[in-house]
Amino acid sequence: MSTLVRNMVDDSGTDEEIPLPNVKTAILSKVIDYCKYHKDSPPEEIQKPLKSTNLVECGVSEWDNEYVNIEQEVLFELILAANYLDIKSLLDLTCAKVASMIKGKNTEEIRKQFNIVNDFTPEE
Amino acid sequence: MSSLGAKKPGIRQFRSGDPMDEKESNRTWECLRHAIHQIHQHNASSLSFEELYRNAYNLVLHKYGELLYNGVQGVVAEHLKVVAQSCIECPDDRLLDELKKQWDDHKTTMVMIRDILMYMDRNFVTQYKKVPVYEMGLMIFRDKVSGHPRVKTHLLTLLLDNISAERRGEQVDRILLKHTTNMLVELGVQGKNVYRECFEDQFLDATRKFYQDESKQYISQNPCSDYLRKAEKRIREEKARVENYLHESTMEKIQELCDEEWISVHYKTLIHMENSGCAWMFQCDKIPDLERMYVLFSRVPHTLKEIQKVMMDCMCEAGREVLSDPEKVKDPVSFITAILSLKQKFDRFVKESFKESKDFQLALKQAFESFLNKDTRTAQYLSLYVDDQFRKGLKGMSSDADVDVALEQVVTVFRFLQDKDVFENFYKQHLSRRLLTGRSVSDEAERSMISKLKSECGHQYTSKLEGMFQDMKLSEDIMKQYKNSFASPSLSRGSRAGPGVGSAVSSASSSIDMKVSVLTSGFWPGSPMNPCTLPPEVQECISRFETFYLAKHTGRKLTWQPQYGAADLKAQMPKTKHELSVSTYQMCILMLFNQQPTWTYQDIRLRTNIPVEPVDELKRHLQSLYVNPKAKILVKLGDGEKKEPEENDQFMVNPQFESKLLRIKVPLVLSKNTESATGAPQGADGPSDVPATVEEDRKHLVEAVVVRVMKSRKTLEHNQLVMEVTRHLTARFQPSPTLIKQRIEKLIEREYLERSQADRRVYNYLA
């Protein structure tokens, strides 16, 4: 599932250790959970653009929906890990989750959600 | 993921790690550059894939993608410059090997580099629409190494030299060549077709020139069949070449090229080559050569038409020869046999050499039809041939299958005849003779023939013929019944008169064994003639039969036709006893001599009433009795040498007659203008005459069809009418437009049609 890992295995075989200093342990274990679950059942393609803020209505399974019901920070770390490891379905899922958190909100609410400082000048 | 603010107070702003500054980025890049260098030195095993990947990832993440991309490009370019140099300096005979090595190397390293830089490929490259890393590597190789002018020209020369050598029969390293062409194909990225530009175009040009020369030279020095073999060989060779070490896209082009240079350019010369071209092949039955030519020329289909033309010409020529050969023309059997063997010969060509191609079958049909119908006597000859078969030819055939084959052949020729009605006319005449004289070899074969004709032309065509068979069968039955009626009541019949007369009558009747055939007049050819005066003994028999028959079938009228009859006479000649087999007329003449020893010609005529119009039968039958040295029954007294009898010539039985045979058949003399008993064809008419009866029938048929067409259409324009009429009649014969026009005029006279007032070309039907 992870293209990076696959390449490394192709390169050096399954017995070798693969160093992943870029990914924290906790996050990596979350990733492994995902991969284990979806090893034999590939996830459905999520409909884009999102139909609603309820991910289940957009094609996400119950398990996946529960899986991304986590703290924001963990969610963001998960996105980075999926990007680095090149796991497309996990990346899609996590980004969809964030998108669902943005969808329907106005500017102020988004700022509050993600703790973004308003750095526009009054003219902008 | 519900309440936000209440979760963690002052949630830390999310960061993806420390930002990278320029110094950091340069350091990271250096690390990568060094790694790539190592890869180029084949030291990849010492590197950590993950580390390099992470470095590239970080660079791109922190917006240094441009640096990375350009950097990689530069490193690869540098490396390949060195590679190019080694290729340039390499001696010519080693160039292909060197290139192979360098190319394989390059591919391997590029794969490794791409793996490391995969993140960049996925993100930076797609985002900024750059060329992906691997392809970029190929392009650099193409520009710096294989595209280097020196390398490029040497490469091309080497490839072409190798191919030329192989064409000359030398061995070359095919694997190496394949490798090289594969490289060229793989280098064709980003819209540039390196294979075609750096190799294929020149290859095709060189090949074209080579084959132009070779084919021209070969054709001037070799006969057609050898040329064909050579062409076949070269075409096969080129196909194998592409399969072995060229790219598949070349296949179609090279095949087209070969077809053009070996076939299209020279096909006419080949076909018409003296003493070895098609005409010669047809004459000498060169089936495999023709087959080879056909298979080869099928690659360029339009050339086959030329072969068809030659075939048709050969057929027509051979056909013409048969038609103009006087020997054949005299003897219909050999004529038809010659035609059949001609057809068989060409059928074989079409089947074995031309693989039953529809076009060739059509050409054969057309040629056959054309020369067959040039001579309208063909229909007559065919009928005579069939007659001969039925009388003699089929005798030798033991199995039904053989008979069937022979008849099928006849039907095959029949199909091509345009004048089918002429054939019918003659066939009827011959059939009637065969039936009446009992000459047919096999009744079953006759019926088989009729049914074949029926399936060709429909039931109407053969209804009369079948009627004739019916008549014969019925006559047999009647004769049986007649004989039965004879046997028992002869006593009762005799009881009317006195016993002496009665017995005299019955004994006289029973001493003549008579066989009567009752013919329905509509079915049989020839028009009824008035009978002659028969000898009284015979007359008696006839009357008895007539009484019997008319009692059975009231309302019918019997007209006796002695011209078809035959008789066996017991003759007590002055010296010996014989049995004479003669015609009925001859019997009448001879029986006269029972009454008095000499007769004059005039008297014979008056007494027998044998007709002298329209044909002088009397003369003919009489002549046969004294002219033939083998059967000189009578002698003509008077002007010794003249064959023809004159009014006052006297005749008597030949006192000197002798013959070793007990049974003598007296053949009839041939008459000039009639169809004789032996069946020689009417020779006096030219090749384009049709019997008068058939002509008459045709006129009536045309009129009938015209009326039928007009009745349904009511109004029709002249040309359309002619077309319709022709269409209807084609199955029987080809009507000429003038004939149709004539008949239309006649119909207008008789007020079946009229010309339209508005337009002179249009006809209206008059009810």
mmCIF file with all atom_site columns, N, CA and C in Angstrom, chain B residues 7 9 88 119 133 140 187 237 262 300-301 322 448-449 460 516 532 552 580 606 627 634 661 680 705 709 752 763 766:
data_model
loop_
_atom_site.group_PDB
_atom_site.id
_atom_site.type_symbol
_atom_site.label_atom_id
_atom_site.label_alt_id
_atom_site.label_comp_id
_atom_site.label_asym_id
_atom_site.label_entity_id
_atom_site.label_seq_id
_atom_site.pdbx_PDB_ins_code
_atom_site.Cartn_x
_atom_site.Cartn_y
_atom_site.Cartn_z
_atom_site.occupancy
_atom_site.B_iso_or_equiv
_atom_site.pdbx_formal_charge
_atom_site.auth_seq_id
_atom_site.auth_comp_id
_atom_site.auth_asym_id
_atom_site.auth_atom_id
_atom_site.pdbx_PDB_model_num
ATOM 1  N N  . LYS B 1 7   ? -11.544 22.107  23.501   1.00 0.00 ? 7   LYS B N  1
ATOM 2  C CA . LYS B 1 7   ? -10.685 20.938  23.610   1.00 0.00 ? 7   LYS B CA 1
ATOM 3  C C  . LYS B 1 7   ? -9.414  21.244  24.386   1.00 0.00 ? 7   LYS B C  1
ATOM 4  N N  . PRO B 1 9   ? -6.933  24.212  25.362   1.00 0.00 ? 9   PRO B N  1
ATOM 5  C CA . PRO B 1 9   ? -6.772  25.673  25.325   1.00 0.00 ? 9   PRO B CA 1
ATOM 6  C C  . PRO B 1 9   ? -5.483  26.027  24.600   1.00 0.00 ? 9   PRO B C  1
ATOM 7  N N  . ILE B 1 88  ? 32.369  8.285   -28.866  1.00 0.00 ? 88  ILE B N  1
ATOM 8  C CA . ILE B 1 88  ? 32.977  8.894   -30.070  1.00 0.00 ? 88  ILE B CA 1
ATOM 9  C C  . ILE B 1 88  ? 34.330  8.282   -30.344  1.00 0.00 ? 88  ILE B C  1
ATOM 10 N N  . TYR B 1 119 ? 9.154   11.399  -4.890   1.00 0.00 ? 119 TYR B N  1
ATOM 11 C CA . TYR B 1 119 ? 8.270   12.410  -4.324   1.00 0.00 ? 119 TYR B CA 1
ATOM 12 C C  . TYR B 1 119 ? 8.229   13.637  -5.218   1.00 0.00 ? 119 TYR B C  1
ATOM 13 N N  . VAL B 1 133 ? 11.369  12.603  -14.179  1.00 0.00 ? 133 VAL B N  1
ATOM 14 C CA . VAL B 1 133 ? 12.809  12.401  -14.064  1.00 0.00 ? 133 VAL B CA 1
ATOM 15 C C  . VAL B 1 133 ? 13.341  11.373  -15.062  1.00 0.00 ? 133 VAL B C  1
ATOM 16 N N  . ILE B 1 140 ? 18.213  13.474  -22.165  1.00 0.00 ? 140 ILE B N  1
ATOM 17 C CA . ILE B 1 140 ? 19.610  13.905  -22.100  1.00 0.00 ? 140 ILE B CA 1
ATOM 18 C C  . ILE B 1 140 ? 20.493  12.905  -22.836  1.00 0.00 ? 140 ILE B C  1
ATOM 19 N N  . LEU B 1 187 ? 14.100  5.688   -26.846  1.00 0.00 ? 187 LEU B N  1
ATOM 20 C CA . LEU B 1 187 ? 14.479  7.090   -26.762  1.00 0.00 ? 187 LEU B CA 1
ATOM 21 C C  . LEU B 1 187 ? 13.420  8.021   -27.350  1.00 0.00 ? 187 LEU B C  1
ATOM 22 N N  . GLU B 1 237 ? 12.129  -12.960 -46.321  1.00 0.00 ? 237 GLU B N  1
ATOM 23 C CA . GLU B 1 237 ? 13.325  -12.543 -45.592  1.00 0.00 ? 237 GLU B CA 1
ATOM 24 C C  . GLU B 1 237 ? 13.094  -11.235 -44.848  1.00 0.00 ? 237 GLU B C  1
ATOM 25 N N  . TRP B 1 262 ? 8.897   -5.417  -56.047  1.00 0.00 ? 262 TRP B N  1
ATOM 26 C CA . TRP B 1 262 ? 9.006   -6.730  -56.675  1.00 0.00 ? 262 TRP B CA 1
ATOM 27 C C  . TRP B 1 262 ? 7.792   -7.056  -57.530  1.00 0.00 ? 262 TRP B C  1
ATOM 28 N N  . VAL B 1 300 ? -0.957  -7.697  -54.066  1.00 0.00 ? 300 VAL B N  1
ATOM 29 C CA . VAL B 1 300 ? -1.322  -6.435  -54.727  1.00 0.00 ? 300 VAL B CA 1
ATOM 30 C C  . VAL B 1 300 ? -2.525  -6.733  -55.618  1.00 0.00 ? 300 VAL B C  1
ATOM 31 N N  . PRO B 1 301 ? -3.713  -6.760  -55.041  1.00 0.00 ? 301 PRO B N  1
ATOM 32 C CA . PRO B 1 301 ? -4.877  -7.333  -55.726  1.00 0.00 ? 301 PRO B CA 1
ATOM 33 C C  . PRO B 1 301 ? -5.140  -6.845  -57.143  1.00 0.00 ? 301 PRO B C  1
ATOM 34 N N  . VAL B 1 322 ? -10.996 -24.753 -81.504  1.00 0.00 ? 322 VAL B N  1
ATOM 35 C CA . VAL B 1 322 ? -11.914 -25.885 -81.600  1.00 0.00 ? 322 VAL B CA 1
ATOM 36 C C  . VAL B 1 322 ? -13.031 -25.580 -82.593  1.00 0.00 ? 322 VAL B C  1
ATOM 37 N N  . SER B 1 448 ? -32.753 -39.465 -65.886  1.00 0.00 ? 448 SER B N  1
ATOM 38 C CA . SER B 1 448 ? -31.855 -38.653 -65.067  1.00 0.00 ? 448 SER B CA 1
ATOM 39 C C  . SER B 1 448 ? -31.530 -37.348 -65.776  1.00 0.00 ? 448 SER B C  1
ATOM 40 N N  . MET B 1 449 ? -31.272 -37.451 -67.072  1.00 0.00 ? 449 MET B N  1
ATOM 41 C CA . MET B 1 449 ? -30.954 -36.266 -67.852  1.00 0.00 ? 449 MET B CA 1
ATOM 42 C C  . MET B 1 449 ? -32.117 -35.283 -67.833  1.00 0.00 ? 449 MET B C  1
ATOM 43 N N  . GLN B 1 460 ? -41.491 -26.398 -67.058  1.00 0.00 ? 460 GLN B N  1
ATOM 44 C CA . GLN B 1 460 ? -42.100 -26.172 -68.370  1.00 0.00 ? 460 GLN B CA 1
ATOM 45 C C  . GLN B 1 460 ? -41.208 -26.649 -69.503  1.00 0.00 ? 460 GLN B C  1
ATOM 46 N N  . VAL B 1 516 ? -47.225 -51.159 -81.921  1.00 0.00 ? 516 VAL B N  1
ATOM 47 C CA . VAL B 1 516 ? -47.703 -49.805 -82.203  1.00 0.00 ? 516 VAL B CA 1
ATOM 48 C C  . VAL B 1 516 ? -47.283 -48.857 -81.078  1.00 0.00 ? 516 VAL B C  1
ATOM 49 N N  . CYS B 1 532 ? -49.056 -43.335 -96.260  1.00 0.00 ? 532 CYS B N  1
ATOM 50 C CA . CYS B 1 532 ? -48.966 -43.926 -97.593  1.00 0.00 ? 532 CYS B CA 1
ATOM 51 C C  . CYS B 1 532 ? -49.952 -45.108 -97.668  1.00 0.00 ? 532 CYS B C  1
ATOM 52 N N  . LYS B 1 552 ? -61.536 -48.180 -76.788  1.00 0.00 ? 552 LYS B N  1
ATOM 53 C CA . LYS B 1 552 ? -61.069 -47.815 -75.445  1.00 0.00 ? 552 LYS B CA 1
ATOM 54 C C  . LYS B 1 552 ? -61.143 -46.318 -75.193  1.00 0.00 ? 552 LYS B C  1
ATOM 55 N N  . LEU B 1 580 ? -34.609 -59.122 -93.782  1.00 0.00 ? 580 LEU B N  1
ATOM 56 C CA . LEU B 1 580 ? -34.205 -57.728 -94.063  1.00 0.00 ? 580 LEU B CA 1
ATOM 57 C C  . LEU B 1 580 ? -34.811 -56.773 -93.036  1.00 0.00 ? 580 LEU B C  1
ATOM 58 N N  . LEU B 1 606 ? -47.390 -44.213 -107.578 1.00 0.00 ? 606 LEU B N  1
ATOM 59 C CA . LEU B 1 606 ? -48.842 -44.178 -107.538 1.00 0.00 ? 606 LEU B CA 1
ATOM 60 C C  . LEU B 1 606 ? -49.401 -45.207 -106.587 1.00 0.00 ? 606 LEU B C  1
ATOM 61 N N  . VAL B 1 627 ? -28.747 -48.753 -104.346 1.00 0.00 ? 627 VAL B N  1
ATOM 62 C CA . VAL B 1 627 ? -27.481 -48.045 -104.505 1.00 0.00 ? 627 VAL B CA 1
ATOM 63 C C  . VAL B 1 627 ? -26.373 -48.658 -103.669 1.00 0.00 ? 627 VAL B C  1
ATOM 64 N N  . LEU B 1 634 ? -32.596 -54.462 -104.988 1.00 0.00 ? 634 LEU B N  1
ATOM 65 C CA . LEU B 1 634 ? -33.209 -54.295 -106.314 1.00 0.00 ? 634 LEU B CA 1
ATOM 66 C C  . LEU B 1 634 ? -32.150 -53.906 -107.323 1.00 0.00 ? 634 LEU B C  1
ATOM 67 N N  . LEU B 1 661 ? -24.578 -62.633 -94.609  1.00 0.00 ? 661 LEU B N  1
ATOM 68 C CA . LEU B 1 661 ? -25.353 -62.420 -93.381  1.00 0.00 ? 661 LEU B CA 1
ATOM 69 C C  . LEU B 1 661 ? -26.766 -62.919 -93.564  1.00 0.00 ? 661 LEU B C  1
ATOM 70 N N  . ALA B 1 680 ? -25.732 -36.865 -88.642  1.00 0.00 ? 680 ALA B N  1
ATOM 71 C CA . ALA B 1 680 ? -24.710 -35.836 -88.900  1.00 0.00 ? 680 ALA B CA 1
ATOM 72 C C  . ALA B 1 680 ? -25.368 -34.469 -88.864  1.00 0.00 ? 680 ALA B C  1
ATOM 73 N N  . VAL B 1 705 ? -44.600 -12.526 -74.264  1.00 0.00 ? 705 VAL B N  1
ATOM 74 C CA . VAL B 1 705 ? -44.004 -11.822 -73.141  1.00 0.00 ? 705 VAL B CA 1
ATOM 75 C C  . VAL B 1 705 ? -44.323 -10.333 -73.203  1.00 0.00 ? 705 VAL B C  1
ATOM 76 N N  . VAL B 1 709 ? -46.161 -8.358  -70.245  1.00 0.00 ? 709 VAL B N  1
ATOM 77 C CA . VAL B 1 709 ? -45.559 -7.216  -69.558  1.00 0.00 ? 709 VAL B CA 1
ATOM 78 C C  . VAL B 1 709 ? -46.456 -5.992  -69.663  1.00 0.00 ? 709 VAL B C  1
ATOM 79 N N  . TYR B 1 752 ? -53.049 -4.952  -80.191  1.00 0.00 ? 752 TYR B N  1
ATOM 80 C CA . TYR B 1 752 ? -52.839 -5.310  -78.790  1.00 0.00 ? 752 TYR B CA 1
ATOM 81 C C  . TYR B 1 752 ? -52.258 -4.135  -78.038  1.00 0.00 ? 752 TYR B C  1
ATOM 82 N N  . TYR B 1 763 ? -45.642 3.146   -75.062  1.00 0.00 ? 763 TYR B N  1
ATOM 83 C CA . TYR B 1 763 ? -46.729 2.275   -75.532  1.00 0.00 ? 763 TYR B CA 1
ATOM 84 C C  . TYR B 1 763 ? -47.790 2.129   -74.472  1.00 0.00 ? 763 TYR B C  1
ATOM 85 N N  . LEU B 1 766 ? -53.743 -2.132  -74.868  1.00 0.00 ? 766 LEU B N  1
ATOM 86 C CA . LEU B 1 766 ? -55.152 -2.047  -75.251  1.00 0.00 ? 766 LEU B CA 1
ATOM 87 C C  . LEU B 1 766 ? -55.856 -3.298  -74.772  1.00 0.00 ? 766 LEU B C  1
#
